Short mmCIF file of C-alpha atoms in Angstrom, two decimals:
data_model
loop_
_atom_site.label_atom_id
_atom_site.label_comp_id
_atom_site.label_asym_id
_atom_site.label_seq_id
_atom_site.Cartn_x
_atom_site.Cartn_y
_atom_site.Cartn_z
CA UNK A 1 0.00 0.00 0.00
CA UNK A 2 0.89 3.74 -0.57
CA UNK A 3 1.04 6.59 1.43
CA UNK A 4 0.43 10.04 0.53
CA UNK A 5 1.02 13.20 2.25
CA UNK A 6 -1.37 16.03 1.54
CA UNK A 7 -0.08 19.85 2.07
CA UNK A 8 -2.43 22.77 2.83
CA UNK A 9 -2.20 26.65 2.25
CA UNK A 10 -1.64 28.87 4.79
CA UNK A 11 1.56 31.15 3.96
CA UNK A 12 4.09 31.09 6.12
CA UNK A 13 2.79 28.46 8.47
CA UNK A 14 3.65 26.36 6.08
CA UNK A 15 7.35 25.80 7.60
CA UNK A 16 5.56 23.67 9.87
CA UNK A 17 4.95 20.61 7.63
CA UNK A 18 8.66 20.24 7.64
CA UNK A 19 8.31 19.26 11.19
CA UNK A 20 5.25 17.40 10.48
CA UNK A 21 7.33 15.05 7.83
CA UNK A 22 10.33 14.86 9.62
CA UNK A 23 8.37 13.63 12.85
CA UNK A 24 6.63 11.36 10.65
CA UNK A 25 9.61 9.67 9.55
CA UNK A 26 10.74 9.36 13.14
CA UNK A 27 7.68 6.98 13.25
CA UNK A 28 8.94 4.82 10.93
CA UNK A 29 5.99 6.19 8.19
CA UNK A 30 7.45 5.89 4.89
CA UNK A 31 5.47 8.35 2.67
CA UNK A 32 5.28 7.53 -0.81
CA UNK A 33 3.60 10.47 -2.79
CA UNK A 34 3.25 13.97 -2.17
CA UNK A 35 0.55 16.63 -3.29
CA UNK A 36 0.25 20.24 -1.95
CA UNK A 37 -1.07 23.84 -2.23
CA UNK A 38 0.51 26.78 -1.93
CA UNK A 39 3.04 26.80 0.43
CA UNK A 40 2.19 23.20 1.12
CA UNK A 41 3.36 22.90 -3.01
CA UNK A 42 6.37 24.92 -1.87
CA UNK A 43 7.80 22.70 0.54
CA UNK A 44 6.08 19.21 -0.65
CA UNK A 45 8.09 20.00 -3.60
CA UNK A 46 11.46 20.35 -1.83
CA UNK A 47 10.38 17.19 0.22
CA UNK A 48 9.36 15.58 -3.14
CA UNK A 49 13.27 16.37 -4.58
CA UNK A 50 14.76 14.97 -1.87
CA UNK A 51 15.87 18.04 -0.61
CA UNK A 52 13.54 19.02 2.76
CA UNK A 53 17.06 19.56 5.00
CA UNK A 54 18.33 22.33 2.52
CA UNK A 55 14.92 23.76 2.87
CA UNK A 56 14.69 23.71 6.42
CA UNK A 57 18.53 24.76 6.78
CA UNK A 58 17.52 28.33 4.67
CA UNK A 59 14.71 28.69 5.78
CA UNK A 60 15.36 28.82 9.76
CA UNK A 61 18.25 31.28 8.83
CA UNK A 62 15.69 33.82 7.31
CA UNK A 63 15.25 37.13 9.63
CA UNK A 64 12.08 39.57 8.93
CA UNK A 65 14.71 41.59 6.78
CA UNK A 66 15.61 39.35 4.39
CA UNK A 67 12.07 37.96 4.19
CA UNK A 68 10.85 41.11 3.05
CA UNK A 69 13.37 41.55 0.45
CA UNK A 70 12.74 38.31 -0.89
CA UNK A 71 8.88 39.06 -1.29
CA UNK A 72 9.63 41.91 -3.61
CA UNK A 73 7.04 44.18 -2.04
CA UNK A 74 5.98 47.11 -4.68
CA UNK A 75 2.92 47.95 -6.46
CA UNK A 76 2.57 46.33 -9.72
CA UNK A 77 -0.36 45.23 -11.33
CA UNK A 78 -2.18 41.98 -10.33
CA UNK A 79 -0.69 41.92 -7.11
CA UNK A 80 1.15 43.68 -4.27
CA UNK A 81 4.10 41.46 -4.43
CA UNK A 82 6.46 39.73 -7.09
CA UNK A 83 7.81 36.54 -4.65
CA UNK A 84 10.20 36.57 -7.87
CA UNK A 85 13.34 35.63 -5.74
CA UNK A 86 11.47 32.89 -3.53
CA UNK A 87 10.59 30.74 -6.49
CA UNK A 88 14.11 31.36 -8.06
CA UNK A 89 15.53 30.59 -4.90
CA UNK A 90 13.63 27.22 -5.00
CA UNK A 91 13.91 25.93 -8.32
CA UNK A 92 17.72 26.69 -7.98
CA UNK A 93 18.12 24.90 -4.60
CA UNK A 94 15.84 22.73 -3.34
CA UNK A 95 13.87 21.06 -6.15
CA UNK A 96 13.81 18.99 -9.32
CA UNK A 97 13.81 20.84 -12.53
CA UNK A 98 10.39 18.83 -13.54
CA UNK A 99 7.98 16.29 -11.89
CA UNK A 100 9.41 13.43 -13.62
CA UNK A 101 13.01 14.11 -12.33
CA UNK A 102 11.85 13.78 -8.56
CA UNK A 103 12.38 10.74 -6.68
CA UNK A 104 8.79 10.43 -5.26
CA UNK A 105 5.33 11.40 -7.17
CA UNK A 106 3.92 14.94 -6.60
CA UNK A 107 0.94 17.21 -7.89
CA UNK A 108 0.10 20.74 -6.91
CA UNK A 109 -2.87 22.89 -7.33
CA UNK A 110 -4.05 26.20 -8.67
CA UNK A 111 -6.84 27.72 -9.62
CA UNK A 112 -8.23 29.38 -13.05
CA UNK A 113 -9.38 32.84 -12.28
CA UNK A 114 -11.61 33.49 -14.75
CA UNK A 115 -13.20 30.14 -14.57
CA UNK A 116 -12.78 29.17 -11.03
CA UNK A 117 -11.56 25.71 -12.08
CA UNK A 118 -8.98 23.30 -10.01
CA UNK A 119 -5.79 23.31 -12.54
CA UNK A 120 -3.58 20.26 -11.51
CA UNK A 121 0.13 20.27 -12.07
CA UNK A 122 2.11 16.92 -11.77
CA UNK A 123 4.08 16.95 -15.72
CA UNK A 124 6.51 19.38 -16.86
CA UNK A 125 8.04 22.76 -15.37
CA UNK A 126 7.72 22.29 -11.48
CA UNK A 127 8.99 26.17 -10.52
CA UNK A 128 6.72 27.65 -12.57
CA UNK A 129 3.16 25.37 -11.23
CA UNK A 130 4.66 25.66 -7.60
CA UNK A 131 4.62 29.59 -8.24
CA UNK A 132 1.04 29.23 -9.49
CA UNK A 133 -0.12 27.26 -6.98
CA UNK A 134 1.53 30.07 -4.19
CA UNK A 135 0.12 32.65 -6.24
CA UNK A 136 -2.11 34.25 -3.18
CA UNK A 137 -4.81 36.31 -4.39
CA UNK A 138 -4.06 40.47 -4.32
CA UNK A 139 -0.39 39.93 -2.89
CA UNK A 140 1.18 38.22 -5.43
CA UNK A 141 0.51 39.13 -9.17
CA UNK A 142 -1.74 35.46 -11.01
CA UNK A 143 1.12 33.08 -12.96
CA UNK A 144 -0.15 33.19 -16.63
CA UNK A 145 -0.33 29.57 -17.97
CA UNK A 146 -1.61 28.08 -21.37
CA UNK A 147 -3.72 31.24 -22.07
CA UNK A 148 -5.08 31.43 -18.49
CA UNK A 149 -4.56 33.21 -15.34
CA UNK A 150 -3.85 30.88 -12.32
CA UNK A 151 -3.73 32.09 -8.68
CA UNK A 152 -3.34 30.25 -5.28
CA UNK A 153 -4.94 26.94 -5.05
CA UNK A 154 -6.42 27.37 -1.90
CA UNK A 155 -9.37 29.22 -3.50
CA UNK A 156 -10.73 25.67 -4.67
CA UNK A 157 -8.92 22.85 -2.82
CA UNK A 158 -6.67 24.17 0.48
CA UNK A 159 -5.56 20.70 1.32
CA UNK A 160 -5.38 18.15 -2.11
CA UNK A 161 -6.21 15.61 -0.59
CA UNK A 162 -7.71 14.37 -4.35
CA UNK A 163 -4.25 14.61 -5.72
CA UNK A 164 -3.26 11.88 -3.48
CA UNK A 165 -5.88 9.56 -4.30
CA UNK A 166 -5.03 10.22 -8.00
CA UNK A 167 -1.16 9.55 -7.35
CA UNK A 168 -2.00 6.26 -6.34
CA UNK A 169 -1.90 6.68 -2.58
CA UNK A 170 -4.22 4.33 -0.47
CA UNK A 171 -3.84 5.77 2.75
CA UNK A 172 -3.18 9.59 2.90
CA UNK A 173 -2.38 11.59 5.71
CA UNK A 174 -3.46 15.55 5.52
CA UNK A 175 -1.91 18.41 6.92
CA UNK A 176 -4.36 21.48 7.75
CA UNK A 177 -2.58 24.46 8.55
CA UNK A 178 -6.31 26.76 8.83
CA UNK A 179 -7.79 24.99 11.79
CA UNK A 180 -7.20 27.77 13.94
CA UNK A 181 -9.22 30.14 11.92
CA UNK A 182 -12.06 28.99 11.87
CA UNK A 183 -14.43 32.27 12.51
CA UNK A 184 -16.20 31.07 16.18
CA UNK A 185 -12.11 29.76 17.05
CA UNK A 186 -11.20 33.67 16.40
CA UNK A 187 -13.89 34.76 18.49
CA UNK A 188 -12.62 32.91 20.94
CA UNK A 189 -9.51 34.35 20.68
CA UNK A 190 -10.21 37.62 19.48
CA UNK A 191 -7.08 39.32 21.32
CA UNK A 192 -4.67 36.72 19.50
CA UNK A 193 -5.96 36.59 16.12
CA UNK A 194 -6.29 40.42 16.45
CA UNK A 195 -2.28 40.55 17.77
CA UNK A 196 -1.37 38.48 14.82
CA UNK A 197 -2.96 40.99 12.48
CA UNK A 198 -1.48 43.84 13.62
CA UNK A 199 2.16 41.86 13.27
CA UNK A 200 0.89 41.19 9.53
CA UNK A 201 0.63 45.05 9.12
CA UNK A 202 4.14 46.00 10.88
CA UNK A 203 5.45 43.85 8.66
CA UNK A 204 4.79 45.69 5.58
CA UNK A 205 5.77 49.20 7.76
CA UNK A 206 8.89 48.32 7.18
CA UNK A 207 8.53 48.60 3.08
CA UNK A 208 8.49 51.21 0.69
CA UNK A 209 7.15 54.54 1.42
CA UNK A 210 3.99 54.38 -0.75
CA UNK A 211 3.00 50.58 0.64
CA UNK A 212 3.18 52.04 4.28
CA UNK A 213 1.15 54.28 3.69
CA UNK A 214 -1.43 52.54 2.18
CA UNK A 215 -1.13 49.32 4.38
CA UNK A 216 -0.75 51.18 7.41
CA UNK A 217 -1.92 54.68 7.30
CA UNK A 218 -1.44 56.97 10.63
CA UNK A 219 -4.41 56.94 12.48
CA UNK A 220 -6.11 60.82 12.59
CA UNK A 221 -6.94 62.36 15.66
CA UNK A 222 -10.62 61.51 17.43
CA UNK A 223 -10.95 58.86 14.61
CA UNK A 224 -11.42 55.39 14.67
CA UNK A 225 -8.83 53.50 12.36
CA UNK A 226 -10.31 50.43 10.05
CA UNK A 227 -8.37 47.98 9.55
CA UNK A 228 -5.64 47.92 7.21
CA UNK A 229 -5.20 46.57 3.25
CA UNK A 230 -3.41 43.41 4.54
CA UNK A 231 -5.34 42.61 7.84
CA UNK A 232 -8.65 42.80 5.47
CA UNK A 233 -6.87 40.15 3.02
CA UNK A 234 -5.50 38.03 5.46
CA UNK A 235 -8.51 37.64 7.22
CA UNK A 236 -10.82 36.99 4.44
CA UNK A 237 -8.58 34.19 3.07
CA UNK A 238 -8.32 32.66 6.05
CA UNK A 239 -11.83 32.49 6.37
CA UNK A 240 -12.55 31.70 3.00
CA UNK A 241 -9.62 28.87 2.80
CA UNK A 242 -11.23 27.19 6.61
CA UNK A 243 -14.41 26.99 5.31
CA UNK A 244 -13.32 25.98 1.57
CA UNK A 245 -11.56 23.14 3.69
CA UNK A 246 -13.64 21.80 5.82
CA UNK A 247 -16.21 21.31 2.89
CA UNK A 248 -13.64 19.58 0.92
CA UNK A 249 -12.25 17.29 3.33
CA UNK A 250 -15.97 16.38 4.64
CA UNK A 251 -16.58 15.11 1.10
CA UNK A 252 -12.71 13.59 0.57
CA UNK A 253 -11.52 12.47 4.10
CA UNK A 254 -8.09 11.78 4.89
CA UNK A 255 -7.27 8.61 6.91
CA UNK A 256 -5.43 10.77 9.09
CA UNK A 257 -6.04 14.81 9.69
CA UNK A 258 -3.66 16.37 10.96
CA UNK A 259 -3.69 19.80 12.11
CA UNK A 260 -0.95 22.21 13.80
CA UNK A 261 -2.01 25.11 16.60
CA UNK A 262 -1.03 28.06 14.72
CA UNK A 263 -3.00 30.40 15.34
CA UNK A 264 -0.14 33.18 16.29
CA UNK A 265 1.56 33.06 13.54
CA UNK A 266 1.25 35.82 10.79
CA UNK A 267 0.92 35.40 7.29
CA UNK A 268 4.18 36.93 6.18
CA UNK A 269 6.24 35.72 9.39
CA UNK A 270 8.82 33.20 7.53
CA UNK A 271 11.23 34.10 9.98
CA UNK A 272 9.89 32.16 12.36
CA UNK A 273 10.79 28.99 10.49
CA UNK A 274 12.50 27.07 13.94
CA UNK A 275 9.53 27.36 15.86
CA UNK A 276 7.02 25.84 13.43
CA UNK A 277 8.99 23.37 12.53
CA UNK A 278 8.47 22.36 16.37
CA UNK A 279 4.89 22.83 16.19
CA UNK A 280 4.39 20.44 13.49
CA UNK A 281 6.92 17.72 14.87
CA UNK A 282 5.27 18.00 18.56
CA UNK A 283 1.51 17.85 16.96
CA UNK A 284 2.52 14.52 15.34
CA UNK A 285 4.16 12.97 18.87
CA UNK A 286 1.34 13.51 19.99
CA UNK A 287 -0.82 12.19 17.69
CA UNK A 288 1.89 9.25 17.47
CA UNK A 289 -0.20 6.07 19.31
CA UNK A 290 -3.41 7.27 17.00
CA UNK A 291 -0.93 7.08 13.65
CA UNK A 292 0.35 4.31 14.35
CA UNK A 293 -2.97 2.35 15.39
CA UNK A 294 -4.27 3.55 11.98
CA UNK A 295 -1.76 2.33 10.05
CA UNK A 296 -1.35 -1.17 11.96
CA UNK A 297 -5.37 -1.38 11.26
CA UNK A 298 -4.81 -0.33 7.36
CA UNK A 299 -1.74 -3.65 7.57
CA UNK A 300 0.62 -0.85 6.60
CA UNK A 301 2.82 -1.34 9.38
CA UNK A 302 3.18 -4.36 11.39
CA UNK A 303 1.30 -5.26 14.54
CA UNK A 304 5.03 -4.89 16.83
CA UNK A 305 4.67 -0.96 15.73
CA UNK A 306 2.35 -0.42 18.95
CA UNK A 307 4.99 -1.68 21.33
CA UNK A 308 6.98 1.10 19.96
CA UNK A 309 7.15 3.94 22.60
CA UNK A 310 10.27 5.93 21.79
CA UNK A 311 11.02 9.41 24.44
CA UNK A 312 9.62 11.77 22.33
CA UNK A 313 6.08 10.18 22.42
CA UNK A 314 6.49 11.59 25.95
CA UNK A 315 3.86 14.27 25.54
CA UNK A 316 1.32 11.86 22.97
CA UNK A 317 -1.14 12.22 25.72
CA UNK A 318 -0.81 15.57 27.38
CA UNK A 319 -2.96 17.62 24.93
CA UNK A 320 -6.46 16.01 23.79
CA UNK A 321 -6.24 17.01 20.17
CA UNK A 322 -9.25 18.59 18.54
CA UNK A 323 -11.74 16.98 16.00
CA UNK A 324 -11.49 17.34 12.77
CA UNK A 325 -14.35 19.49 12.23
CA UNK A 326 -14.88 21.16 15.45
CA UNK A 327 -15.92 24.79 15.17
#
């Protein structure tokens, strides 16, 4: 049997599937195939090439600097960011020049624009889909493709867990990086998700003149200041990519869901690379005994795999993780 790992959206929380594969691995789960959106394509690419450590290594040296010179932020048409360097920086280092050159099967998604239609990449040019599928809508300019337009995936299917299925995988194991933003979650946390937006907005202070200003405009005496350009986007994708989600993944279920606590982290905060990498790996320990059960009642790993109880299931039990579809 085959196992497939499915990678969701969700920016720069993304560096936390590295954990989530690397912890996997530690369990003795051999993943086969690999699909992913947006910055799940990103790194499920990397992972795909063999080359997840390189990844990780320049990744958890980013600071907020060097992030934001990497995102090319200016105002150009179709988007407030090029992201020009990031892809470069990818297809140079840390993946396959096409899908057939990698050493495990991998698909990514984006989405037509004009026709709202899942596009799925797994043939040819892998830099250029992965860019498509990252292509978030407003902040970075839409990847044209075969006469069309194509922006992030996440608009139609945040976590591919399709693209699996039609790799071949028979057991797939999804990674939902939106749990946490689910709109009765944020009103729960209201002061979090609210000090998470305002970090979205300092990051783009510390741009170009013009994009300060119009991202984060002084507030005017005895006025009330809305919120900015970016906390309005981030907050409407996140919304629309949860509830996009949890449709698609009632109707195409993973075997196992997976789904990292990340609700304070910002959508531009790649810098902070280390620490999600330990979110994902500590989500998975802790969701170890319930992996491993699954995949000892699929036959995918032998029956002497439950006896297994290495240190760092230490904490498997501490946190009750939440249900899939909780809101």
């Amino acid at each position: 049997m085959k196992i497939g790992i499915a990678l969701g959206s969700g920016a720069s929380r993304g560096w936390a599937h590295i954990g989530v594969i690397q912890a996997l691995e530690k369990l003795g789960v051999k993943i086969d195939v690999v699909a992913g959106c947006s910055i799940g394509a990103y790194v499920g690419s990397a992972y795909a090439s063999g080359r997840l450590n390189e990844l990780k290594e320049w990744a958890s040296s980013l600071t907020e600097w060097q992030t934001l010179s990497l995102m090319g932020i200016g105002i150009r048409r179709g988007g407030l960011a090029s992201g020009q360097k990031v892809f470069d920086k990818l297809s140079s280092d840390f993946c396959a020049s096409t899908f057939e050159a990698m050493e495990k099967p991998f698909a990514c998604v984006a989405t037509d624009l004009y026709s709202g239609r899942e596009v799925v990449f797994n043939t040819g040019d892998v830099g250029k889909s992965v860019q498509a599928s990252c292509a978030i809508p407003a902040l970075f300019s839409p990847i044209a493709y075969q006469d069309r337009w194509l922006v992030d995936g996440a608009v139609v299917n945040p976590v591919p867990v399709n693209l699996c299925r039609q790799l071949g995988a028979d057991f797939v194991i999804a990674v939902n990086l939106n749990a946490d933003f689910r709109p009765l979650r944020i009103a729960r946390e209201t002061a979090r998700h609210v000090e998470t937006q305002e970090r979205n907005e300092h990051f783009f202070k510390k741009s170009q003149d013009v994009v300060r200003q119009w991202f984060s405009p002084e507030p005017k005496d005895n006025s009330k200041q809305a919120p900015g350009i970016l906390s309005v986007m981030s907050s409407s994708l996140e919304i629309l990519q949860a509830r996009v989600t949890r449709s698609r993944l009632a109707g195409e279920p993973p075997d196992i869901l997976i789904e990292p606590p990340l609700s304070d982290i910002g959508l531009m905060e790649f810098h902070r690379c280390a620490e999600m990498c330990e979110t994902g790996e500590k989500v998975v320990m802790r969701l170890a005994e319930q992996i491993r059960y699954q995949l000892v009642l699929d036959e995918i790993l032998p029956p002497s795999a439950l006896n297994t109880n290495p240190e760092s299931d230490s904490e498997a039990n501490e946190d009750k993780h939440r249900l899939p579809f909780e809101d």
